[in-house]
Tab-separated table of C-alpha atoms and ligand atoms in Angstrom:
chain	number	residue	atom	x	y	z
P	1	MET	CA	-37.800	45.182	-40.638
P	2	LYS	CA	-33.975	45.832	-40.414
P	3	LYS	CA	-31.827	42.544	-41.393
P	4	LYS	CA	-29.893	40.933	-38.223
P	5	LEU	CA	-26.245	41.422	-37.878
P	6	ILE	CA	-24.117	38.099	-37.120
P	7	ALA	CA	-20.503	39.464	-36.421
P	8	GLY	CA	-17.630	36.937	-35.636
P	9	ASN	CA	-15.079	37.843	-33.253
P	10	TRP	CA	-12.197	35.757	-33.763
P	11	LYS	CA	-9.951	37.473	-30.708
P	12	MET	CA	-6.343	36.398	-30.849
P	13	ASN	CA	-7.058	33.090	-32.973
P	14	GLY	CA	-6.314	31.797	-36.483
P	15	SER	CA	-3.449	31.131	-38.979
P	16	LEU	CA	-3.295	31.451	-42.920
P	17	ALA	CA	-4.125	28.110	-43.037
P	18	ALA	CA	-6.969	28.100	-40.592
P	19	ASN	CA	-8.460	31.144	-41.731
P	20	GLN	CA	-8.528	30.151	-45.419
P	21	ALA	CA	-10.401	27.129	-44.482
P	22	LEU	CA	-12.659	28.627	-42.227
P	23	VAL	CA	-13.899	31.786	-44.149
P	24	ARG	CA	-14.065	29.581	-47.449
P	25	ALA	CA	-16.649	27.761	-45.776
P	26	VAL	CA	-18.397	30.414	-44.276
P	27	VAL	CA	-18.158	32.454	-47.859
P	28	ASP	CA	-19.815	28.978	-49.474
P	29	GLY	CA	-22.370	28.377	-46.676
P	30	LEU	CA	-23.450	32.276	-46.820
P	31	HIS	CA	-25.510	31.977	-50.062
P	32	GLY	CA	-29.049	32.971	-49.618
P	33	ALA	CA	-28.628	34.223	-45.952
P	34	ALA	CA	-31.310	36.641	-44.958
P	35	CYS	CA	-29.093	38.384	-42.254
P	36	GLN	CA	-25.908	40.413	-42.407
P	37	ALA	CA	-22.692	38.582	-41.543
P	38	ALA	CA	-19.157	39.830	-40.675
P	39	VAL	CA	-15.739	38.180	-39.112
P	40	CYS	CA	-13.750	40.489	-37.155
P	41	VAL	CA	-10.187	39.084	-37.399
P	42	PRO	CA	-6.573	40.166	-36.108
P	43	ALA	CA	-5.003	43.236	-37.919
P	44	PRO	CA	-2.253	41.113	-39.618
P	45	TYR	CA	-5.143	38.960	-41.397
P	46	LEU	CA	-7.123	41.731	-42.833
P	47	ALA	CA	-5.395	41.628	-46.214
P	48	GLN	CA	-5.934	37.811	-46.466
P	49	VAL	CA	-9.469	37.733	-45.750
P	50	GLN	CA	-10.036	40.766	-47.691
P	51	ALA	CA	-8.960	38.662	-50.370
P	52	LEU	CA	-10.956	35.473	-49.383
P	53	ARG	CA	-14.399	37.487	-49.111
P	54	GLN	CA	-14.008	39.146	-52.543
P	55	GLY	CA	-17.250	39.005	-54.325
P	56	SER	CA	-19.281	37.666	-51.554
P	57	ALA	CA	-21.732	39.083	-48.646
P	58	LEU	CA	-19.311	38.347	-45.829
P	59	GLU	CA	-18.245	41.786	-44.271
P	60	LEU	CA	-14.864	42.574	-42.948
P	61	GLY	CA	-14.375	43.879	-39.422
P	62	ALA	CA	-11.259	44.770	-37.225
P	63	GLN	CA	-11.388	44.488	-33.177
P	64	ASP	CA	-10.148	47.572	-32.251
P	65	VAL	CA	-8.844	51.070	-33.959
P	66	SER	CA	-6.769	53.873	-32.929
P	67	ARG	CA	-8.584	56.908	-31.720
P	68	HIS	CA	-5.451	58.746	-33.418
P	69	GLU	CA	-5.196	59.487	-37.319
P	70	GLN	CA	-1.681	58.994	-37.620
P	71	GLY	CA	1.780	59.484	-36.082
P	72	ALA	CA	3.728	58.050	-33.028
P	73	TYR	CA	1.542	55.950	-31.436
P	74	THR	CA	3.266	52.626	-31.606
P	75	GLY	CA	1.356	49.463	-32.236
P	76	GLU	CA	-1.632	51.436	-33.111
P	77	VAL	CA	-3.667	50.907	-36.331
P	78	SER	CA	-6.076	53.773	-37.714
P	79	ALA	CA	-9.028	54.099	-39.110
P	80	PRO	CA	-7.802	55.417	-42.426
P	81	MET	CA	-5.807	52.428	-42.624
P	82	LEU	CA	-8.145	49.719	-41.871
P	83	LYS	CA	-10.547	51.495	-44.483
P	84	GLU	CA	-7.803	50.646	-47.196
P	85	PHE	CA	-8.398	46.899	-46.224
P	86	GLY	CA	-12.401	47.296	-46.783
P	87	VAL	CA	-13.021	47.165	-43.226
P	88	ARG	CA	-16.591	47.989	-42.641
P	89	TYR	CA	-16.704	47.313	-38.896
P	90	ALA	CA	-14.279	47.956	-36.064
P	91	ILE	CA	-15.318	46.510	-32.335
P	92	VAL	CA	-14.211	48.960	-29.738
P	93	GLY	CA	-14.445	48.761	-25.956
P	94	HIS	CA	-14.244	45.178	-25.736
P	95	SER	CA	-14.139	43.878	-22.166
P	96	GLU	CA	-11.186	42.245	-22.590
P	97	ARG	CA	-9.607	45.786	-23.657
P	98	ARG	CA	-11.156	47.480	-21.004
P	99	GLN	CA	-9.794	44.837	-18.538
P	100	TYR	CA	-6.436	44.156	-19.841
P	101	HIS	CA	-5.410	47.450	-21.549
P	102	GLY	CA	-7.235	49.790	-19.548
P	103	GLU	CA	-9.755	51.334	-21.712
P	104	THR	CA	-11.767	53.771	-20.272
P	105	ASP	CA	-15.205	54.941	-21.587
P	106	GLU	CA	-13.538	58.075	-22.723
P	107	THR	CA	-10.990	55.932	-24.865
P	108	VAL	CA	-13.893	53.967	-25.985
P	109	ALA	CA	-15.897	56.880	-27.418
P	110	GLU	CA	-12.795	58.535	-28.971
P	111	LYS	CA	-12.158	55.329	-31.128
P	112	ALA	CA	-16.000	55.250	-31.922
P	113	LYS	CA	-15.610	58.830	-33.002
P	114	ALA	CA	-12.381	57.911	-35.023
P	115	ALA	CA	-14.022	55.022	-36.821
P	116	LEU	CA	-16.807	57.206	-37.786
P	117	ALA	CA	-14.777	59.822	-39.301
P	118	HIS	CA	-13.472	57.430	-41.648
P	119	GLY	CA	-16.860	55.258	-42.707
P	120	ILE	CA	-16.195	52.401	-40.588
P	121	THR	CA	-19.136	51.110	-38.257
P	122	PRO	CA	-17.809	50.957	-34.614
P	123	ILE	CA	-19.473	47.698	-32.740
P	124	VAL	CA	-19.376	49.561	-29.422
P	125	CYS	CA	-19.306	47.029	-26.643
P	126	VAL	CA	-20.860	47.495	-23.196
P	127	GLY	CA	-21.401	45.062	-20.202
P	128	GLU	CA	-21.432	44.332	-16.642
P	129	THR	CA	-18.930	41.939	-14.596
P	130	LEU	CA	-20.581	39.392	-12.327
P	131	ALA	CA	-19.856	41.613	-9.002
P	132	GLU	CA	-21.738	44.333	-10.845
P	133	ARG	CA	-24.637	42.236	-11.624
P	134	GLU	CA	-24.902	40.743	-8.536
P	135	GLY	CA	-24.713	43.944	-6.581
P	136	GLY	CA	-27.606	45.297	-8.819
P	137	TYR	CA	-25.575	47.740	-11.030
P	138	THR	CA	-26.011	46.416	-14.386
P	139	GLU	CA	-28.274	49.343	-15.824
P	140	GLU	CA	-26.154	51.826	-14.217
P	141	VAL	CA	-22.656	50.142	-15.697
P	142	VAL	CA	-24.138	49.808	-19.093
P	143	LYS	CA	-25.826	52.907	-19.454
P	144	ARG	CA	-22.818	54.762	-18.515
P	145	GLN	CA	-20.592	53.297	-21.063
P	146	LEU	CA	-22.757	53.946	-23.603
P	147	ALA	CA	-23.503	57.647	-22.551
P	148	ALA	CA	-19.697	58.259	-23.041
P	149	VAL	CA	-20.195	57.180	-26.790
P	150	VAL	CA	-23.285	59.174	-27.094
P	151	HIS	CA	-21.724	62.236	-25.208
P	152	ALA	CA	-18.938	62.004	-27.929
P	153	ASN	CA	-20.724	61.333	-30.994
P	154	GLY	CA	-24.073	63.279	-30.720
P	155	PRO	CA	-26.352	62.522	-33.480
P	156	CYS	CA	-23.774	60.415	-35.381
P	157	ILE	CA	-25.034	57.659	-32.412
P	158	SER	CA	-27.468	56.398	-35.015
P	159	GLU	CA	-24.638	55.154	-36.959
P	160	VAL	CA	-23.049	52.784	-34.622
P	161	VAL	CA	-23.647	49.258	-33.615
P	162	VAL	CA	-23.918	48.267	-29.860
P	163	ALA	CA	-22.949	45.008	-28.599
P	164	TYR	CA	-24.355	43.998	-25.017
P	165	GLU	CA	-21.648	41.571	-23.747
P	166	PRO	CA	-22.009	40.455	-19.778
P	167	VAL	CA	-18.597	40.011	-18.829
P	168	TRP	CA	-19.898	36.953	-16.777
P	169	ALA	CA	-20.959	35.253	-20.022
P	170	ILE	CA	-17.904	35.672	-22.513
P	171	GLY	CA	-16.111	32.576	-23.132
P	172	THR	CA	-17.602	31.359	-20.021
P	173	GLY	CA	-20.182	28.974	-21.680
P	174	ARG	CA	-22.925	30.771	-19.209
P	175	THR	CA	-25.138	32.754	-21.384
P	176	ALA	CA	-27.361	35.245	-20.361
P	177	THR	CA	-30.930	34.413	-20.536
P	178	PRO	CA	-33.111	35.646	-23.607
P	179	GLU	CA	-35.165	37.594	-20.742
P	180	GLN	CA	-31.867	38.900	-19.059
P	181	ALA	CA	-30.495	39.877	-22.371
P	182	GLN	CA	-33.654	41.575	-23.643
P	183	GLN	CA	-33.868	43.647	-20.497
P	184	VAL	CA	-30.552	45.204	-20.760
P	185	HIS	CA	-31.265	45.768	-24.394
P	186	ALA	CA	-34.687	47.578	-23.714
P	187	VAL	CA	-32.521	49.769	-21.410
P	188	LEU	CA	-29.992	50.557	-23.904
P	189	ARG	CA	-32.603	51.280	-26.619
P	190	ALA	CA	-34.299	53.624	-24.537
P	191	GLN	CA	-31.203	55.666	-24.108
P	192	LEU	CA	-30.673	55.512	-27.645
P	193	ARG	CA	-33.952	57.063	-28.280
P	194	ALA	CA	-33.272	59.824	-25.829
P	195	ALA	CA	-30.248	60.699	-27.768
P	196	THR	CA	-31.541	60.213	-31.590
P	197	THR	CA	-34.855	59.981	-33.114
P	198	HIS	CA	-33.282	56.998	-35.412
P	199	ALA	CA	-32.687	54.702	-32.120
P	200	ASP	CA	-34.648	51.929	-34.294
P	201	ARG	CA	-31.916	51.773	-36.838
P	202	VAL	CA	-29.476	51.021	-34.177
P	203	ALA	CA	-28.573	47.466	-34.231
P	204	ILE	CA	-28.171	46.136	-30.792
P	205	LEU	CA	-26.247	42.720	-30.445
P	206	TYR	CA	-25.898	40.460	-28.001
P	207	GLY	CA	-22.774	38.594	-27.224
P	208	GLY	CA	-21.271	36.034	-24.554
P	209	SER	CA	-21.473	32.478	-25.324
P	210	MET	CA	-23.832	32.796	-27.916
P	211	ASN	CA	-23.927	29.366	-29.614
P	212	ALA	CA	-25.902	27.141	-32.658
P	213	ALA	CA	-28.158	25.979	-29.901
P	214	ASN	CA	-29.193	28.998	-28.023
P	215	ALA	CA	-29.129	31.830	-30.931
P	216	ALA	CA	-32.702	31.345	-31.900
P	217	SER	CA	-34.222	32.243	-28.721
P	218	LEU	CA	-32.040	35.311	-28.074
P	219	LEU	CA	-32.695	36.586	-31.624
P	220	ALA	CA	-36.500	36.161	-31.154
P	221	GLN	CA	-36.130	38.910	-28.430
P	222	PRO	CA	-37.519	42.214	-29.827
P	223	ASP	CA	-34.707	44.595	-28.914
P	224	ILE	CA	-32.032	41.966	-29.806
P	225	ASP	CA	-30.728	42.828	-33.800
P	226	GLY	CA	-27.744	40.092	-33.914
P	227	GLY	CA	-24.869	38.773	-32.382
P	228	LEU	CA	-21.250	38.941	-31.437
P	229	ILE	CA	-20.121	35.607	-31.245
P	230	GLY	CA	-16.473	34.513	-30.049
P	231	GLY	CA	-15.688	31.101	-29.786
P	232	ALA	CA	-18.591	29.606	-32.017
P	233	SER	CA	-17.391	32.072	-34.818
P	234	LEU	CA	-14.014	29.851	-35.322
P	235	LYS	CA	-16.177	26.856	-36.360
P	236	SER	CA	-17.716	27.254	-39.732
P	237	ALA	CA	-20.837	24.852	-39.047
P	238	ASP	CA	-21.711	26.724	-35.737
P	239	PHE	CA	-21.098	30.274	-37.047
P	240	LEU	CA	-23.267	29.409	-40.099
P	241	GLN	CA	-26.041	27.921	-37.640
P	242	ILE	CA	-26.265	30.995	-36.021
P	243	ILE	CA	-26.190	32.805	-39.056
P	244	ALA	CA	-29.404	30.625	-40.063
P	245	ALA	CA	-30.935	31.465	-36.861
P	246	ALA	CA	-31.089	34.875	-37.713
P	247	GLY	CA	-32.733	34.604	-40.894
J	1	PGA	P1	-17.871	34.157	-26.655
J	1	PGA	O1	-17.058	35.596	-26.967
J	1	PGA	O2	-18.974	33.923	-27.598
J	1	PGA	O3	-16.547	33.404	-26.612
J	1	PGA	O4	-18.528	34.643	-25.316
J	1	PGA	C1	-17.887	37.004	-27.423
J	1	PGA	C2	-17.202	37.935	-27.360
J	1	PGA	O5	-16.287	38.227	-26.552
J	1	PGA	O6	-17.258	38.861	-28.068
């Protein structure tokens, strides 16, 4: 059985002092963990967290990546740059970037491609809004979002991580039920199966108010291979409890 992956998404949170305390506590608590663990940190802190995680199993992730390699793209950070800091994962297409930065399905697919080209595993986020769920469009939305990434990446799709994050569950304390999440994960798995013979290798994470109390029941679902954790990844005790639940 493949190991589960628990990835923290710090979003735009942290400080040198807070990061030090948090990463040290996570690294200390990680010994013997049966799952894989990562933290996706703001770009200015990559070097700090790279040093703090040295020698531990905690992997480093970024929260975004440019689809370009280099050049006149003010404010962007490229995959080769991330690679220099030991980055293993890059979140792409988080709903906050789709919503506030106008990222389209095609942009997200190009970002995934840029990450893969440099040996960084993209964590491709998909998910419906509340209006889309209530309108009965959940499947259609997540399939469209994933289809763009499949189209741009061909057989390399087996190298990505997918994160199902219903927008209405992010930061709201309102989690999808294990059954609701599993239903969408099964749809995504079927879509991956149609694209690659290695679909079972792809980790499909759930994200959206996952916490120490609800992690175990979500992670028990057959197609939930881990979690993308926002708020609860900022507290070492909570994050470690989720990691323990994934063991
Ligand atoms: P949340 O965020 O756990 O705070 O809901 C998850 C995410 O946005 O990745």
